[in-house]
Short mmCIF file of C-alpha atoms in Angstrom, two decimals:
data_model
loop_
_atom_site.label_atom_id
_atom_site.label_comp_id
_atom_site.label_asym_id
_atom_site.label_seq_id
_atom_site.Cartn_x
_atom_site.Cartn_y
_atom_site.Cartn_z
CA UNK A 1 0.02 0.17 -0.10
CA UNK A 2 1.09 3.59 -0.33
CA UNK A 3 2.55 5.64 2.32
CA UNK A 4 0.77 8.66 0.29
CA UNK A 5 -0.63 11.27 3.32
CA UNK A 6 -3.89 12.33 1.97
CA UNK A 7 -5.51 9.15 1.16
CA UNK A 8 -5.64 5.30 1.66
CA UNK A 9 -7.54 4.82 -1.53
CA UNK A 10 -4.56 5.54 -3.50
CA UNK A 11 -2.92 2.58 -4.65
CA UNK A 12 0.95 2.37 -5.74
CA UNK A 13 2.63 0.11 -8.39
CA UNK A 14 6.20 -1.43 -8.54
CA UNK A 15 6.74 1.57 -11.12
CA UNK A 16 6.45 4.10 -8.56
CA UNK A 17 2.93 5.39 -10.00
CA UNK A 18 0.11 6.00 -7.75
CA UNK A 19 -3.36 5.94 -8.78
CA UNK A 20 -6.95 6.59 -7.66
CA UNK A 21 -10.64 5.77 -8.98
CA UNK A 22 -12.35 8.74 -9.57
CA UNK A 23 -15.84 9.26 -9.71
CA UNK A 24 -16.07 12.02 -11.93
CA UNK A 25 -17.88 12.03 -15.78
CA UNK A 26 -14.74 12.90 -18.04
CA UNK A 27 -15.04 14.11 -21.62
CA UNK A 28 -12.17 15.12 -24.06
CA UNK A 29 -12.92 16.63 -27.29
CA UNK A 30 -10.74 17.37 -30.33
CA UNK A 31 -12.60 20.05 -32.40
CA UNK A 32 -16.26 18.52 -32.23
CA UNK A 33 -15.21 14.68 -31.95
CA UNK A 34 -15.65 13.34 -28.27
CA UNK A 35 -12.45 11.03 -28.18
CA UNK A 36 -12.97 10.22 -24.55
CA UNK A 37 -16.09 10.04 -22.70
CA UNK A 38 -15.55 8.06 -19.24
CA UNK A 39 -17.58 7.73 -16.03
CA UNK A 40 -14.81 5.28 -14.89
CA UNK A 41 -11.51 7.18 -15.00
CA UNK A 42 -8.58 6.97 -12.66
CA UNK A 43 -6.02 9.59 -11.64
CA UNK A 44 -2.39 8.87 -12.08
CA UNK A 45 0.32 10.57 -10.41
CA UNK A 46 3.86 9.90 -12.07
CA UNK A 47 7.35 10.31 -9.92
CA UNK A 48 8.56 13.62 -9.53
CA UNK A 49 5.16 15.44 -11.50
CA UNK A 50 3.72 17.29 -9.28
CA UNK A 51 0.27 17.39 -10.74
CA UNK A 52 -1.91 14.29 -12.07
CA UNK A 53 -3.16 12.99 -15.16
CA UNK A 54 -6.13 10.71 -16.06
CA UNK A 55 -6.24 7.44 -17.50
CA UNK A 56 -9.36 6.00 -19.18
CA UNK A 57 -10.79 2.58 -19.71
CA UNK A 58 -9.86 1.67 -23.33
CA UNK A 59 -13.63 0.89 -24.18
CA UNK A 60 -14.35 4.53 -23.25
CA UNK A 61 -11.84 5.94 -25.78
CA UNK A 62 -12.33 6.28 -29.31
CA UNK A 63 -9.43 3.67 -30.14
CA UNK A 64 -10.71 3.67 -33.77
CA UNK A 65 -9.13 7.18 -33.81
CA UNK A 66 -5.73 6.32 -32.54
CA UNK A 67 -2.59 4.68 -34.56
CA UNK A 68 0.55 3.54 -33.03
CA UNK A 69 2.93 6.55 -32.82
CA UNK A 70 4.99 6.86 -36.03
CA UNK A 71 7.81 8.80 -33.69
CA UNK A 72 7.13 7.54 -30.39
CA UNK A 73 8.73 9.68 -27.47
CA UNK A 74 11.16 8.41 -25.19
CA UNK A 75 11.49 9.49 -21.49
CA UNK A 76 8.30 11.24 -21.41
CA UNK A 77 6.51 9.00 -18.77
CA UNK A 78 7.08 6.26 -16.29
CA UNK A 79 8.08 2.88 -17.93
CA UNK A 80 7.96 1.53 -21.23
CA UNK A 81 4.78 2.84 -22.85
CA UNK A 82 3.07 2.35 -26.11
CA UNK A 83 2.34 5.51 -27.72
CA UNK A 84 -0.36 6.46 -30.14
CA UNK A 85 -0.95 9.27 -32.49
CA UNK A 86 -4.43 10.56 -32.82
CA UNK A 87 -6.25 11.56 -36.23
CA UNK A 88 -9.67 13.28 -35.45
CA UNK A 89 -11.58 16.34 -36.83
CA UNK A 90 -9.11 16.65 -39.83
CA UNK A 91 -6.03 16.66 -37.75
CA UNK A 92 -2.98 14.44 -37.00
CA UNK A 93 -1.64 15.02 -33.21
CA UNK A 94 1.26 13.06 -32.69
CA UNK A 95 2.04 11.00 -29.58
CA UNK A 96 -1.67 12.25 -28.21
CA UNK A 97 -2.03 9.35 -26.07
CA UNK A 98 0.02 6.36 -24.31
CA UNK A 99 -0.41 3.30 -22.12
CA UNK A 100 1.24 2.85 -18.71
CA UNK A 101 3.34 -0.31 -18.34
CA UNK A 102 1.90 -1.30 -14.78
CA UNK A 103 -0.28 -4.05 -14.49
CA UNK A 104 -2.74 -2.38 -12.36
CA UNK A 105 -3.65 0.16 -15.26
CA UNK A 106 -3.51 -2.30 -18.19
CA UNK A 107 -6.61 -1.72 -20.77
CA UNK A 108 -6.16 2.13 -19.68
CA UNK A 109 -5.02 4.92 -22.25
CA UNK A 110 -3.71 8.22 -20.91
CA UNK A 111 -3.70 11.58 -23.04
CA UNK A 112 -1.87 14.54 -22.70
CA UNK A 113 -3.60 17.67 -21.89
CA UNK A 114 -3.68 20.67 -24.36
CA UNK A 115 -1.26 23.11 -22.71
CA UNK A 116 1.38 20.43 -22.46
CA UNK A 117 4.24 20.92 -24.73
CA UNK A 118 3.09 18.07 -26.59
CA UNK A 119 -0.70 19.05 -26.84
CA UNK A 120 -3.30 16.38 -26.94
CA UNK A 121 -7.28 17.23 -27.10
CA UNK A 122 -8.70 20.83 -27.27
CA UNK A 123 -11.11 20.63 -24.34
CA UNK A 124 -11.36 18.53 -21.16
CA UNK A 125 -14.79 18.56 -18.95
CA UNK A 126 -15.31 17.25 -15.41
CA UNK A 127 -19.07 16.94 -15.28
CA UNK A 128 -20.52 20.07 -17.11
CA UNK A 129 -17.25 22.23 -16.21
CA UNK A 130 -14.39 22.79 -18.40
CA UNK A 131 -11.09 22.44 -16.99
CA UNK A 132 -8.05 23.63 -17.90
CA UNK A 133 -4.06 23.16 -17.92
CA UNK A 134 -4.27 19.78 -15.82
CA UNK A 135 -6.90 17.73 -14.01
CA UNK A 136 -7.51 18.88 -10.46
CA UNK A 137 -6.02 17.05 -7.36
CA UNK A 138 -8.57 15.91 -5.10
CA UNK A 139 -6.24 16.08 -2.27
CA UNK A 140 -5.21 19.79 -2.88
CA UNK A 141 -6.96 22.60 -1.13
CA UNK A 142 -6.94 26.34 -2.53
CA UNK A 143 -8.60 28.76 0.03
CA UNK A 144 -8.89 32.70 -0.16
CA UNK A 145 -9.22 34.12 2.98
CA UNK A 146 -9.81 37.82 3.82
CA UNK A 147 -7.19 39.05 6.76
CA UNK A 148 -5.93 41.95 8.25
CA UNK A 149 -2.35 41.33 8.65
CA UNK A 150 -0.18 44.14 8.17
CA UNK A 151 2.20 42.91 4.74
CA UNK A 152 4.97 44.89 3.35
CA UNK A 153 6.67 43.90 0.21
CA UNK A 154 10.23 45.01 -0.64
CA UNK A 155 12.34 45.18 -4.02
CA UNK A 156 15.98 45.40 -3.70
CA UNK A 157 15.23 47.62 -0.69
CA UNK A 158 12.19 49.61 -2.27
CA UNK A 159 8.70 49.14 -0.75
CA UNK A 160 6.57 48.24 -3.50
CA UNK A 161 3.58 47.29 -1.46
CA UNK A 162 2.25 48.01 1.98
CA UNK A 163 -1.37 46.76 3.05
CA UNK A 164 -3.40 45.92 6.11
CA UNK A 165 -6.22 44.09 3.81
CA UNK A 166 -4.63 41.20 2.17
CA UNK A 167 -6.39 38.33 1.04
CA UNK A 168 -4.27 35.43 2.04
CA UNK A 169 -4.29 32.50 -0.56
CA UNK A 170 -3.36 29.09 0.98
CA UNK A 171 -2.77 26.37 -1.84
CA UNK A 172 -1.66 22.87 -0.53
CA UNK A 173 2.69 22.46 -0.96
CA UNK A 174 2.84 26.22 -1.62
CA UNK A 175 3.71 29.24 0.43
CA UNK A 176 0.91 31.80 1.37
CA UNK A 177 0.25 34.07 -1.25
CA UNK A 178 -0.77 37.79 -0.50
CA UNK A 179 -3.02 39.23 -2.44
CA UNK A 180 -2.73 43.09 -2.09
CA UNK A 181 -5.46 45.76 -3.49
CA UNK A 182 -3.97 47.73 -6.74
CA UNK A 183 -4.12 51.13 -4.30
CA UNK A 184 -1.55 49.71 -1.78
CA UNK A 185 0.73 48.53 -4.60
CA UNK A 186 3.41 51.00 -6.64
CA UNK A 187 2.12 49.97 -9.62
CA UNK A 188 4.09 52.80 -11.46
CA UNK A 189 7.28 50.43 -10.43
CA UNK A 190 6.26 47.99 -12.90
CA UNK A 191 5.36 47.54 -16.56
CA UNK A 192 2.35 45.17 -17.91
CA UNK A 193 3.47 42.31 -20.19
CA UNK A 194 1.86 39.95 -22.56
CA UNK A 195 2.33 37.06 -20.32
CA UNK A 196 -0.59 34.69 -19.28
CA UNK A 197 -0.44 31.57 -17.36
CA UNK A 198 -3.50 29.24 -16.66
CA UNK A 199 -4.25 27.50 -13.25
CA UNK A 200 -7.03 24.82 -12.94
CA UNK A 201 -7.86 26.18 -9.27
CA UNK A 202 -7.77 29.97 -10.33
CA UNK A 203 -8.22 30.84 -13.80
CA UNK A 204 -6.04 32.87 -16.03
CA UNK A 205 -3.70 35.50 -14.90
CA UNK A 206 -2.08 38.29 -16.06
CA UNK A 207 1.65 39.93 -15.47
CA UNK A 208 3.71 42.92 -14.43
CA UNK A 209 7.33 42.79 -14.62
CA UNK A 210 9.86 45.37 -12.25
CA UNK A 211 11.07 48.55 -14.00
CA UNK A 212 14.33 49.03 -12.21
CA UNK A 213 17.73 47.88 -13.15
CA UNK A 214 18.13 45.36 -10.24
CA UNK A 215 18.29 41.71 -11.23
CA UNK A 216 14.60 40.75 -10.75
CA UNK A 217 12.98 38.09 -12.52
CA UNK A 218 10.33 39.08 -15.36
CA UNK A 219 6.46 38.85 -14.42
CA UNK A 220 7.12 39.00 -10.82
CA UNK A 221 3.64 40.36 -10.19
CA UNK A 222 0.29 39.07 -11.29
CA UNK A 223 -3.29 39.31 -10.80
CA UNK A 224 -6.35 37.21 -11.69
CA UNK A 225 -9.07 39.61 -13.58
CA UNK A 226 -11.73 36.84 -13.55
CA UNK A 227 -11.01 34.07 -11.37
CA UNK A 228 -12.82 30.97 -10.72
CA UNK A 229 -15.70 30.94 -8.49
CA UNK A 230 -13.53 29.00 -5.71
CA UNK A 231 -10.83 31.93 -5.15
CA UNK A 232 -13.40 34.83 -5.98
CA UNK A 233 -11.88 37.09 -3.04
CA UNK A 234 -8.74 37.46 -5.10
CA UNK A 235 -10.67 39.15 -8.24
CA UNK A 236 -8.39 42.34 -9.10
CA UNK A 237 -5.75 42.03 -6.54
CA UNK A 238 -2.21 41.50 -7.28
CA UNK A 239 0.30 38.92 -5.71
CA UNK A 240 4.06 38.56 -5.49
CA UNK A 241 6.06 35.76 -5.79
CA UNK A 242 7.37 35.17 -2.21
CA UNK A 243 10.33 33.18 -4.15
CA UNK A 244 11.97 36.38 -5.45
CA UNK A 245 10.90 39.43 -3.31
CA UNK A 246 11.21 40.19 0.42
CA UNK A 247 8.03 40.12 2.26
CA UNK A 248 7.35 41.34 5.95
CA UNK A 249 4.30 39.98 7.70
CA UNK A 250 3.36 42.00 10.97
CA UNK A 251 6.77 42.98 11.75
CA UNK A 252 8.45 39.75 10.98
CA UNK A 253 10.57 38.93 7.59
CA UNK A 254 9.80 35.69 5.87
CA UNK A 255 12.35 33.66 4.57
CA UNK A 256 11.91 33.20 0.63
CA UNK A 257 10.82 29.96 -0.01
CA UNK A 258 12.14 27.20 -2.42
CA UNK A 259 9.41 26.02 -4.48
CA UNK A 260 8.85 24.32 -8.04
CA UNK A 261 8.79 28.02 -9.44
CA UNK A 262 12.05 28.95 -8.23
CA UNK A 263 14.14 27.37 -10.97
CA UNK A 264 11.88 28.96 -13.46
CA UNK A 265 11.82 32.53 -11.94
CA UNK A 266 15.92 32.19 -12.13
CA UNK A 267 15.49 31.64 -15.86
#
């Protein structure tokens, strides 16, 4: 049995995979074609990958649209897989799907999600809600709570934000993010960029970069102008990467955390 800290229902395989049955009705489309229509999906966590993927019973996949991959990927997923090209809606997508070698997952097919480097299907739905970026992890929480802490943010010794009305966003396995009203931030010190990111828990974010000469990562400041319902309190507020700025909360300077974002901020 797995030692996963959140649920005894998660099983492990000799290959190092973790997997769990999921009761959600999941559908995936390429254009107008329903390639996946599953009421018995399983969530799969690969070693070293922080987010899960779905694998579906073969009988709930349009396998008539799959062909053995002409140029199968190597080292992309755990174990020795079989990769498939997808031909649907007049388009050929290479390596859109694969199978895991684990005996527990025999008879299941997994798909790349459309915002991965190697894209798969165009749209995914859990029940009637469209899901973006990657499947939501049922063992992950995201809570946005209004607060009254005194939060001060500095960059290279310059105070760029000072508020006593932050919204604190608590997300499993990540540091607390402090979302700050615009009027409490020196936005004149930042320039909006064309960078955007998507999050299945929060929505689509827009970004700003520091205008100073100091060595500060780009897109250090972000906001969700139209967040998903679960985090409505952060709408229009802005947050900084704790990994790259100095944040003082109620007079106590916080250490800069090391997270999965740390390396990407450096580059």
